[in-house]
Amino acid sequence: MSADFLVLCPFGLDVGLLTKATELAGETPVRVLVQTWEAEQAATFGAKLIHTLPDGCSVADEAQFAAWLAEKIPQWGSTVVLAPATVQLRGVMPLLAACLQAGLTADCTALTMDGDRLIQTRPAFGNSLMADIRTVSPVQLATVRPGTFRPLPRPVQDPVITPETPTPDRRVRQLEFLPFTQGTPLSQASVIVAGGAGVGSREGFEKLETLARKLGGALAASRNAVDAGFAPYRCQVGITGVTVCPDVYIAVGISGAVQHLSGMSGAKTVIAVNSDPKAPIFDYADYGIVGDWEAVIDQVLEELS
Ligand SMILES: Cc1cc2nc3c(=O)[nH]c(=O)nc-3n(C[C@H](O)[C@H](O)[C@H](O)COP(=O)(O)OP(=O)(O)OC[C@H]3O[C@@H](n4cnc5c(N)ncnc54)[C@H](O)[C@@H]3O)c2cc1C
């Protein structure tokens, strides 16, 4: 028996998540909820049944939005509901799970199917192991960290577009939503320059940021670098940070701990710079440079300018 997928992206389309849903759904059409301006893009990434919310529609009352979804989902016949683990949907999904009496697995890092059951993989027990979770309720809910799956466009197949009008918020009003504006968000960057404890200082990270900017990419960091105050938490890649899948990931002064690797294992090409030839990151890297990070990065910056 196949599952009916619904991908909830009312606050911004997650093309990677939609790609994964389309892959798991096989021949069954994938349903998506997006704002009207994203309908065309949703079709490009495999959505067949597209429900649209008016552009700019903000859903500030999470409980009310969850109740509206709980009414729609049985009508649509969706049995697997996926959503990106964004700030807003992290609030909506537990409420929706309660309304539907359904199981919810948050922050999945991998998804597979076993018949009509979704196998949801996520870190467990203080991130010491990866658990495969099977939900037993008829409707299965999961959130996935943005950037976990690589987007793959598909040929468009006559999508069916249905405008939706959820009831306006009564109790809560959204005055303003300030999106992240400082350069490319990590989860969308195609080039990432990531620094570790080996970089040794905030000034060192400023140099890495210069390189990231010259390459049109974003700056990232290991947890030890963040803990040392060299970079802000929003830069942290790994099991307790952001998950990324860039084309190129340049790991500078990073040892290659499993908790870090799990956040960047989707990178296409990994280049490592480390002074220790035995650093575990070299087992993982496509290209490795053994040497002092600053000497190497200075040389690269000089080449680029
Ligand atoms: C529950 C839990 C969750 C965690 N979550 C995360 C997470 O989300 N992300 C994460 O990154 N970590 C996480 N960690 C921590 C993780 O286990 C590692 O401790 C951390 O990733 C190591 O960071 P690092 O590679 O920067 O530092 P280190 O392991 O100290 O490595 C520094 C590296 O720099 C190299 N180096 C030193 N000097 C130079 C130089 N001059 N030039 C070049 N190279 C140099 C060294 O050879 C070394 O390989 C977590 C740990 C736990 C227990």
mmCIF file of C-alpha atoms and ligand atoms in Angstrom:
data_model
loop_
_atom_site.group_PDB
_atom_site.id
_atom_site.type_symbol
_atom_site.label_atom_id
_atom_site.label_comp_id
_atom_site.label_asym_id
_atom_site.label_seq_id
_atom_site.Cartn_x
_atom_site.Cartn_y
_atom_site.Cartn_z
ATOM 1 C CA MET A 1 0.000 0.000 0.000
ATOM 2 C CA SER A 2 1.392 3.420 -0.887
ATOM 3 C CA ALA A 3 1.323 6.511 1.298
ATOM 4 C CA ASP A 4 -0.237 9.871 0.376
ATOM 5 C CA PHE A 5 2.287 12.624 0.962
ATOM 6 C CA LEU A 6 1.526 16.179 1.986
ATOM 7 C CA VAL A 7 4.422 18.638 2.237
ATOM 8 C CA LEU A 8 3.571 21.689 4.349
ATOM 9 C CA CYS A 9 5.487 24.771 3.275
ATOM 10 C CA PRO A 10 3.105 27.659 4.063
ATOM 11 C CA PHE A 11 5.969 29.950 5.089
ATOM 12 C CA GLY A 12 8.474 29.186 2.319
ATOM 13 C CA LEU A 13 8.958 26.241 -0.010
ATOM 14 C CA ASP A 14 11.594 23.672 1.000
ATOM 15 C CA VAL A 15 12.537 22.251 -2.403
ATOM 16 C CA GLY A 16 14.830 19.624 -0.848
ATOM 17 C CA LEU A 17 12.019 18.241 1.314
ATOM 18 C CA LEU A 18 9.622 18.238 -1.651
ATOM 19 C CA THR A 19 12.236 16.372 -3.724
ATOM 20 C CA LYS A 20 12.505 13.712 -1.004
ATOM 21 C CA ALA A 21 8.705 13.370 -0.698
ATOM 22 C CA THR A 22 8.411 12.941 -4.472
ATOM 23 C CA GLU A 23 11.104 10.256 -4.408
ATOM 24 C CA LEU A 24 9.422 8.363 -1.530
ATOM 25 C CA ALA A 25 5.912 8.675 -2.995
ATOM 26 C CA GLY A 26 6.841 6.903 -6.238
ATOM 27 C CA GLU A 27 3.835 6.990 -8.588
ATOM 28 C CA THR A 28 1.456 8.503 -5.989
ATOM 29 C CA PRO A 29 0.935 12.255 -6.572
ATOM 30 C CA VAL A 30 2.506 14.495 -3.953
ATOM 31 C CA ARG A 31 0.404 17.253 -2.400
ATOM 32 C CA VAL A 32 1.899 20.512 -1.165
ATOM 33 C CA LEU A 33 0.667 23.636 0.640
ATOM 34 C CA VAL A 34 2.511 26.789 -0.411
ATOM 35 C CA GLN A 35 1.908 30.489 -0.974
ATOM 36 C CA THR A 36 0.571 31.287 -4.455
ATOM 37 C CA TRP A 37 3.836 32.746 -5.785
ATOM 38 C CA GLU A 38 5.625 29.454 -5.065
ATOM 39 C CA ALA A 39 3.129 27.185 -6.877
ATOM 40 C CA GLU A 40 5.126 27.103 -10.119
ATOM 41 C CA GLN A 41 8.348 26.217 -8.329
ATOM 42 C CA ALA A 42 6.544 23.506 -6.342
ATOM 43 C CA ALA A 43 5.463 21.922 -9.639
ATOM 44 C CA THR A 44 9.088 21.997 -10.837
ATOM 45 C CA PHE A 45 10.125 19.945 -7.837
ATOM 46 C CA GLY A 46 7.496 17.247 -8.241
ATOM 47 C CA ALA A 47 4.277 18.529 -6.609
ATOM 48 C CA LYS A 48 1.156 17.432 -8.484
ATOM 49 C CA LEU A 49 -1.615 18.621 -6.141
ATOM 50 C CA ILE A 50 -0.832 22.174 -5.144
ATOM 51 C CA HIS A 51 -2.869 24.028 -2.525
ATOM 52 C CA THR A 52 -2.097 27.719 -2.339
ATOM 53 C CA LEU A 53 -2.434 30.294 0.397
ATOM 54 C CA PRO A 54 -2.790 33.971 -0.561
ATOM 55 C CA ASP A 55 0.649 35.595 -0.982
ATOM 56 C CA GLY A 56 1.850 37.242 2.195
ATOM 57 C CA CYS A 57 -0.673 35.243 4.213
ATOM 58 C CA SER A 58 0.766 35.070 7.705
ATOM 59 C CA VAL A 59 -0.471 32.443 10.080
ATOM 60 C CA ALA A 60 0.283 33.938 13.454
ATOM 61 C CA ASP A 61 -2.284 31.938 15.417
ATOM 62 C CA GLU A 62 -0.617 28.540 15.312
ATOM 63 C CA ALA A 63 -3.438 26.735 17.121
ATOM 64 C CA GLN A 64 -6.012 28.058 14.681
ATOM 65 C CA PHE A 65 -3.883 27.159 11.669
ATOM 66 C CA ALA A 66 -3.290 23.661 13.089
ATOM 67 C CA ALA A 67 -7.056 23.223 13.580
ATOM 68 C CA TRP A 68 -7.668 24.303 9.951
ATOM 69 C CA LEU A 69 -5.053 21.803 8.717
ATOM 70 C CA ALA A 70 -6.581 19.070 10.888
ATOM 71 C CA GLU A 71 -9.866 19.607 9.073
ATOM 72 C CA LYS A 72 -8.255 19.587 5.613
ATOM 73 C CA ILE A 73 -5.884 16.621 5.988
ATOM 74 C CA PRO A 74 -8.624 13.925 6.270
ATOM 75 C CA GLN A 75 -10.398 15.526 3.260
ATOM 76 C CA TRP A 76 -7.169 15.390 1.255
ATOM 77 C CA GLY A 77 -6.511 11.804 2.382
ATOM 78 C CA SER A 78 -2.915 12.542 3.352
ATOM 79 C CA THR A 79 -1.253 9.815 5.410
ATOM 80 C CA VAL A 80 2.282 11.236 5.606
ATOM 81 C CA VAL A 81 2.681 14.926 6.472
ATOM 82 C CA LEU A 82 6.148 16.431 6.194
ATOM 83 C CA ALA A 83 7.240 19.928 7.150
ATOM 84 C CA PRO A 84 10.545 21.770 7.362
ATOM 85 C CA ALA A 85 11.604 22.299 10.984
ATOM 86 C CA THR A 86 11.379 26.088 10.776
ATOM 87 C CA VAL A 87 10.557 28.363 13.695
ATOM 88 C CA GLN A 88 6.858 28.640 12.755
ATOM 89 C CA LEU A 89 6.255 25.001 11.807
ATOM 90 C CA ARG A 90 7.971 23.723 14.935
ATOM 91 C CA GLY A 91 5.091 25.456 16.682
ATOM 92 C CA VAL A 92 2.326 24.263 14.364
ATOM 93 C CA MET A 93 3.248 20.579 13.983
ATOM 94 C CA PRO A 94 2.831 19.453 17.633
ATOM 95 C CA LEU A 95 -0.579 21.177 17.728
ATOM 96 C CA LEU A 96 -1.541 19.456 14.470
ATOM 97 C CA ALA A 97 -0.355 16.097 15.855
ATOM 98 C CA ALA A 98 -2.562 16.612 18.901
ATOM 99 C CA CYS A 99 -5.587 17.538 16.743
ATOM 100 C CA LEU A 100 -5.124 14.451 14.542
ATOM 101 C CA GLN A 101 -4.114 12.110 17.411
ATOM 102 C CA ALA A 102 -1.086 11.338 15.260
ATOM 103 C CA GLY A 103 2.567 10.572 15.967
ATOM 104 C CA LEU A 104 5.129 13.275 15.221
ATOM 105 C CA THR A 105 8.878 12.799 14.849
ATOM 106 C CA ALA A 106 10.777 16.084 15.000
ATOM 107 C CA ASP A 107 14.075 17.045 13.380
ATOM 108 C CA CYS A 108 14.556 13.953 11.211
ATOM 109 C CA THR A 109 17.847 13.663 9.367
ATOM 110 C CA ALA A 110 16.813 10.850 6.969
ATOM 111 C CA LEU A 111 13.515 9.381 5.698
ATOM 112 C CA THR A 112 12.803 6.042 4.021
ATOM 113 C CA MET A 113 9.666 3.962 3.448
ATOM 114 C CA ASP A 114 8.730 0.467 4.612
ATOM 115 C CA GLY A 115 5.451 -0.263 2.820
ATOM 116 C CA ASP A 116 3.135 2.583 3.825
ATOM 117 C CA ARG A 117 5.159 3.320 6.971
ATOM 118 C CA LEU A 118 7.632 6.167 7.116
ATOM 119 C CA ILE A 119 10.952 5.266 8.718
ATOM 120 C CA GLN A 120 12.155 8.434 10.393
ATOM 121 C CA THR A 121 15.796 8.649 11.368
ATOM 122 C CA ARG A 122 16.915 11.169 13.956
ATOM 123 C CA PRO A 123 19.555 11.556 16.681
ATOM 124 C CA ALA A 124 18.490 10.155 20.068
ATOM 125 C CA PHE A 125 19.780 9.680 23.617
ATOM 126 C CA GLY A 126 21.797 12.907 23.747
ATOM 127 C CA ASN A 127 22.777 12.449 20.108
ATOM 128 C CA SER A 128 24.831 9.346 20.945
ATOM 129 C CA LEU A 129 22.961 7.188 18.396
ATOM 130 C CA MET A 130 20.715 7.497 15.363
ATOM 131 C CA ALA A 131 17.238 6.022 15.960
ATOM 132 C CA ASP A 132 14.897 4.723 13.249
ATOM 133 C CA ILE A 133 11.358 5.609 14.336
ATOM 134 C CA ARG A 134 8.158 4.067 12.958
ATOM 135 C CA THR A 135 4.898 5.874 13.739
ATOM 136 C CA VAL A 136 1.895 3.621 14.370
ATOM 137 C CA SER A 137 -0.912 6.169 13.963
ATOM 138 C CA PRO A 138 -2.800 6.250 10.633
ATOM 139 C CA VAL A 139 -1.401 9.720 9.864
ATOM 140 C CA GLN A 140 2.365 10.048 10.262
ATOM 141 C CA LEU A 141 3.903 13.481 10.902
ATOM 142 C CA ALA A 142 7.554 14.444 10.647
ATOM 143 C CA THR A 143 9.664 17.591 10.560
ATOM 144 C CA VAL A 144 13.018 17.710 8.823
ATOM 145 C CA ARG A 145 15.786 20.229 9.265
ATOM 146 C CA PRO A 146 15.980 22.624 6.290
ATOM 147 C CA GLY A 147 18.913 21.778 4.031
ATOM 148 C CA THR A 148 18.878 18.047 4.813
ATOM 149 C CA PHE A 149 17.912 16.880 1.306
ATOM 150 C CA ARG A 150 19.389 17.926 -2.021
ATOM 151 C CA PRO A 151 16.818 19.507 -4.375
ATOM 152 C CA LEU A 152 16.301 17.840 -7.763
ATOM 153 C CA PRO A 153 13.973 19.434 -10.344
ATOM 154 C CA ARG A 154 11.651 17.142 -12.355
ATOM 155 C CA PRO A 155 9.592 17.457 -15.517
ATOM 156 C CA VAL A 156 6.331 19.259 -14.656
ATOM 157 C CA GLN A 157 3.175 17.102 -15.000
ATOM 158 C CA ASP A 158 0.022 19.241 -15.254
ATOM 159 C CA PRO A 159 -0.349 20.220 -11.605
ATOM 160 C CA VAL A 160 -3.790 20.744 -10.101
ATOM 161 C CA ILE A 161 -3.776 24.077 -8.276
ATOM 162 C CA THR A 162 -6.410 24.783 -5.605
ATOM 163 C CA PRO A 163 -6.534 28.165 -3.823
ATOM 164 C CA GLU A 164 -7.235 27.841 -0.095
ATOM 165 C CA THR A 165 -8.522 30.465 2.326
ATOM 166 C CA PRO A 166 -7.864 29.580 5.943
ATOM 167 C CA THR A 167 -10.004 31.553 8.359
ATOM 168 C CA PRO A 168 -8.301 34.809 9.386
ATOM 169 C CA ASP A 169 -6.462 34.894 12.712
ATOM 170 C CA ARG A 170 -8.648 36.153 15.501
ATOM 171 C CA ARG A 171 -6.613 36.154 18.669
ATOM 172 C CA VAL A 172 -3.069 36.782 17.421
ATOM 173 C CA ARG A 173 -1.801 39.418 15.023
ATOM 174 C CA GLN A 174 1.639 39.286 13.423
ATOM 175 C CA LEU A 175 3.074 42.803 13.422
ATOM 176 C CA GLU A 176 6.312 42.021 11.634
ATOM 177 C CA PHE A 177 8.497 39.073 10.600
ATOM 178 C CA LEU A 178 12.174 39.839 10.221
ATOM 179 C CA PRO A 179 13.896 37.285 8.015
ATOM 180 C CA PHE A 180 17.621 36.539 8.242
ATOM 181 C CA THR A 181 19.384 39.120 6.087
ATOM 182 C CA GLN A 182 23.086 38.708 6.822
ATOM 183 C CA GLY A 183 24.357 37.166 3.587
ATOM 184 C CA THR A 184 23.411 33.713 2.302
ATOM 185 C CA PRO A 185 21.703 31.478 4.913
ATOM 186 C CA LEU A 186 23.950 28.502 5.637
ATOM 187 C CA SER A 187 21.313 25.956 4.615
ATOM 188 C CA GLN A 188 21.164 27.483 1.111
ATOM 189 C CA ALA A 189 24.862 28.228 0.507
ATOM 190 C CA SER A 190 26.553 26.370 -2.339
ATOM 191 C CA VAL A 191 30.038 27.102 -0.965
ATOM 192 C CA ILE A 192 30.803 26.965 2.750
ATOM 193 C CA VAL A 193 34.042 27.857 4.496
ATOM 194 C CA ALA A 194 33.938 26.282 7.957
ATOM 195 C CA GLY A 195 36.415 26.903 10.732
ATOM 196 C CA GLY A 196 37.221 24.790 13.761
ATOM 197 C CA ALA A 197 39.064 25.210 17.042
ATOM 198 C CA GLY A 198 42.325 24.980 15.063
ATOM 199 C CA VAL A 199 41.667 28.457 13.655
ATOM 200 C CA GLY A 200 42.334 29.716 17.165
ATOM 201 C CA SER A 201 40.779 33.193 17.232
ATOM 202 C CA ARG A 202 37.977 35.509 16.164
ATOM 203 C CA GLU A 203 40.435 37.322 13.896
ATOM 204 C CA GLY A 204 41.133 33.991 12.198
ATOM 205 C CA PHE A 205 37.404 33.609 11.533
ATOM 206 C CA GLU A 206 37.300 37.111 10.007
ATOM 207 C CA LYS A 207 39.864 35.842 7.497
ATOM 208 C CA LEU A 208 37.695 32.801 6.755
ATOM 209 C CA GLU A 209 34.682 35.080 6.305
ATOM 210 C CA THR A 210 36.657 37.135 3.766
ATOM 211 C CA LEU A 211 37.372 33.934 1.845
ATOM 212 C CA ALA A 212 33.712 32.847 2.077
ATOM 213 C CA ARG A 213 32.577 36.221 0.690
ATOM 214 C CA LYS A 214 35.108 36.102 -2.164
ATOM 215 C CA LEU A 215 33.785 32.660 -3.106
ATOM 216 C CA GLY A 216 30.154 33.835 -2.882
ATOM 217 C CA GLY A 217 29.556 31.498 0.024
ATOM 218 C CA ALA A 218 28.850 31.471 3.747
ATOM 219 C CA LEU A 219 30.856 31.057 6.938
ATOM 220 C CA ALA A 220 30.323 28.050 9.220
ATOM 221 C CA ALA A 221 31.955 26.710 12.363
ATOM 222 C CA SER A 222 32.405 23.605 14.481
ATOM 223 C CA ARG A 223 30.927 23.488 17.957
ATOM 224 C CA ASN A 224 34.323 23.865 19.618
ATOM 225 C CA ALA A 225 34.908 27.057 17.638
ATOM 226 C CA VAL A 226 31.468 28.365 18.636
ATOM 227 C CA ASP A 227 32.032 27.389 22.289
ATOM 228 C CA ALA A 228 35.355 29.247 22.196
ATOM 229 C CA GLY A 229 33.505 32.379 20.999
ATOM 230 C CA PHE A 230 35.200 32.514 17.578
ATOM 231 C CA ALA A 231 31.869 32.448 15.698
ATOM 232 C CA PRO A 232 28.163 32.835 16.614
ATOM 233 C CA TYR A 233 25.952 29.802 17.227
ATOM 234 C CA ARG A 234 23.993 30.378 13.996
ATOM 235 C CA CYS A 235 27.200 29.285 12.168
ATOM 236 C CA GLN A 236 27.396 25.897 13.949
ATOM 237 C CA VAL A 237 27.193 22.911 11.658
ATOM 238 C CA GLY A 238 26.457 19.472 13.052
ATOM 239 C CA ILE A 239 24.087 17.396 15.057
ATOM 240 C CA THR A 240 23.297 20.309 17.421
ATOM 241 C CA GLY A 241 23.616 22.978 14.743
ATOM 242 C CA VAL A 242 22.598 23.484 11.123
ATOM 243 C CA THR A 243 22.522 20.721 8.492
ATOM 244 C CA VAL A 244 24.013 21.762 5.164
ATOM 245 C CA CYS A 245 24.487 20.256 1.700
ATOM 246 C CA PRO A 246 26.670 22.664 -0.307
ATOM 247 C CA ASP A 247 28.540 21.869 -3.501
ATOM 248 C CA VAL A 248 31.842 22.650 -1.752
ATOM 249 C CA TYR A 249 32.621 22.474 1.978
ATOM 250 C CA ILE A 250 36.040 23.783 3.028
ATOM 251 C CA ALA A 251 36.833 22.520 6.550
ATOM 252 C CA VAL A 252 39.637 24.547 8.109
ATOM 253 C CA GLY A 253 41.184 23.415 11.409
ATOM 254 C CA ILE A 254 38.322 20.989 12.037
ATOM 255 C CA SER A 255 39.185 17.519 13.352
ATOM 256 C CA GLY A 256 36.169 15.732 11.817
ATOM 257 C CA ALA A 257 34.174 14.507 14.824
ATOM 258 C CA VAL A 258 31.099 12.429 13.968
ATOM 259 C CA GLN A 259 28.787 15.077 15.435
ATOM 260 C CA HIS A 260 30.209 17.610 12.991
ATOM 261 C CA LEU A 261 30.265 15.247 10.007
ATOM 262 C CA SER A 262 26.586 14.405 10.442
ATOM 263 C CA GLY A 263 25.713 18.048 9.690
ATOM 264 C CA MET A 264 27.704 18.264 6.449
ATOM 265 C CA SER A 265 27.590 14.736 5.060
ATOM 266 C CA GLY A 266 25.407 16.025 2.185
ATOM 267 C CA ALA A 267 28.291 18.153 0.822
ATOM 268 C CA LYS A 268 29.299 17.192 -2.711
ATOM 269 C CA THR A 269 33.011 17.982 -2.361
ATOM 270 C CA VAL A 270 34.891 18.343 0.911
ATOM 271 C CA ILE A 271 38.260 20.097 1.105
ATOM 272 C CA ALA A 272 40.094 19.825 4.430
ATOM 273 C CA VAL A 273 42.972 21.917 5.746
ATOM 274 C CA ASN A 274 44.553 20.561 8.914
ATOM 275 C CA SER A 275 48.045 20.535 10.396
ATOM 276 C CA ASP A 276 47.629 16.965 11.679
ATOM 277 C CA PRO A 277 47.949 14.414 8.838
ATOM 278 C CA LYS A 278 46.087 11.875 11.040
ATOM 279 C CA ALA A 279 43.023 14.126 11.597
ATOM 280 C CA PRO A 280 39.835 12.066 10.949
ATOM 281 C CA ILE A 281 38.523 14.749 8.560
ATOM 282 C CA PHE A 282 41.042 13.503 5.979
ATOM 283 C CA ASP A 283 39.257 10.099 5.876
ATOM 284 C CA TYR A 284 36.190 11.982 4.759
ATOM 285 C CA ALA A 285 37.638 14.713 2.515
ATOM 286 C CA ASP A 286 37.896 14.571 -1.277
ATOM 287 C CA TYR A 287 40.935 16.876 -1.147
ATOM 288 C CA GLY A 288 43.247 17.369 1.822
ATOM 289 C CA ILE A 289 45.934 19.920 2.557
ATOM 290 C CA VAL A 290 48.254 19.182 5.489
ATOM 291 C CA GLY A 291 49.589 22.431 6.882
ATOM 292 C CA ASP A 292 48.996 25.485 8.994
ATOM 293 C CA TRP A 293 45.570 26.862 8.108
ATOM 294 C CA GLU A 294 46.631 30.513 8.032
ATOM 295 C CA ALA A 295 49.494 29.968 5.602
ATOM 296 C CA VAL A 296 47.173 27.979 3.304
ATOM 297 C CA ILE A 297 44.247 30.441 3.447
ATOM 298 C CA ASP A 298 46.569 33.461 2.964
ATOM 299 C CA GLN A 299 47.880 31.826 -0.182
ATOM 300 C CA VAL A 300 44.347 31.130 -1.462
ATOM 301 C CA LEU A 301 43.269 34.730 -0.733
ATOM 302 C CA GLU A 302 46.330 36.033 -2.557
ATOM 303 C CA GLU A 303 45.522 33.833 -5.579
ATOM 304 C CA LEU A 304 41.925 35.073 -5.601
ATOM 305 C CA SER A 305 42.888 38.731 -5.503
HETATM 306 C C1 LIG B 1 26.059 15.667 22.223
HETATM 307 C C2 LIG B 1 27.115 16.324 21.389
HETATM 308 C C3 LIG B 1 26.721 17.134 20.325
HETATM 309 C C4 LIG B 1 27.692 17.756 19.533
HETATM 310 N N1 LIG B 1 27.296 18.538 18.461
HETATM 311 C C5 LIG B 1 28.235 19.068 17.650
HETATM 312 C C6 LIG B 1 27.872 19.829 16.495
HETATM 313 O O1 LIG B 1 26.696 20.061 16.194
HETATM 314 N N2 LIG B 1 28.855 20.320 15.702
HETATM 315 C C7 LIG B 1 30.191 20.118 15.972
HETATM 316 O O2 LIG B 1 31.036 20.605 15.208
HETATM 317 N N3 LIG B 1 30.562 19.408 17.068
HETATM 318 C C8 LIG B 1 29.628 18.905 17.912
HETATM 319 N N4 LIG B 1 30.025 18.219 19.027
HETATM 320 C C9 LIG B 1 31.452 18.264 19.401
HETATM 321 C C10 LIG B 1 32.293 17.273 18.630
HETATM 322 O O3 LIG B 1 32.300 16.042 19.288
HETATM 323 C C11 LIG B 1 33.756 17.796 18.535
HETATM 324 O O4 LIG B 1 34.249 18.012 19.828
HETATM 325 C C12 LIG B 1 33.895 19.079 17.728
HETATM 326 O O5 LIG B 1 33.263 18.948 16.465
HETATM 327 C C13 LIG B 1 35.359 19.357 17.505
HETATM 328 O O6 LIG B 1 35.504 20.635 16.967
HETATM 329 P P1 LIG B 1 36.846 21.004 16.197
HETATM 330 O O7 LIG B 1 37.081 20.017 15.122
HETATM 331 O O8 LIG B 1 36.768 22.436 15.818
HETATM 332 O O9 LIG B 1 37.934 20.941 17.370
HETATM 333 P P2 LIG B 1 39.055 19.879 17.661
HETATM 334 O O10 LIG B 1 38.552 18.516 17.733
HETATM 335 O O11 LIG B 1 39.804 20.409 18.829
HETATM 336 O O12 LIG B 1 39.977 19.959 16.362
HETATM 337 C C14 LIG B 1 40.780 21.041 16.017
HETATM 338 C C15 LIG B 1 41.574 20.626 14.788
HETATM 339 O O13 LIG B 1 42.353 21.713 14.344
HETATM 340 C C16 LIG B 1 43.603 21.233 13.907
HETATM 341 N N5 LIG B 1 44.570 22.340 14.001
HETATM 342 C C17 LIG B 1 45.138 22.868 15.133
HETATM 343 N N6 LIG B 1 45.938 23.897 14.810
HETATM 344 C C18 LIG B 1 45.893 24.000 13.455
HETATM 345 C C19 LIG B 1 46.511 24.888 12.533
HETATM 346 N N7 LIG B 1 47.325 25.877 12.932
HETATM 347 N N8 LIG B 1 46.250 24.710 11.218
HETATM 348 C C20 LIG B 1 45.438 23.726 10.788
HETATM 349 N N9 LIG B 1 44.810 22.862 11.619
HETATM 350 C C21 LIG B 1 45.030 23.020 12.948
HETATM 351 C C22 LIG B 1 43.928 20.072 14.835
HETATM 352 O O14 LIG B 1 44.843 19.182 14.220
HETATM 353 C C23 LIG B 1 42.553 19.468 15.035
HETATM 354 O O15 LIG B 1 42.302 18.438 14.088
HETATM 355 C C24 LIG B 1 29.082 17.579 19.815
HETATM 356 C C25 LIG B 1 29.442 16.747 20.877
HETATM 357 C C26 LIG B 1 28.498 16.135 21.654
HETATM 358 C C27 LIG B 1 28.935 15.229 22.770
#
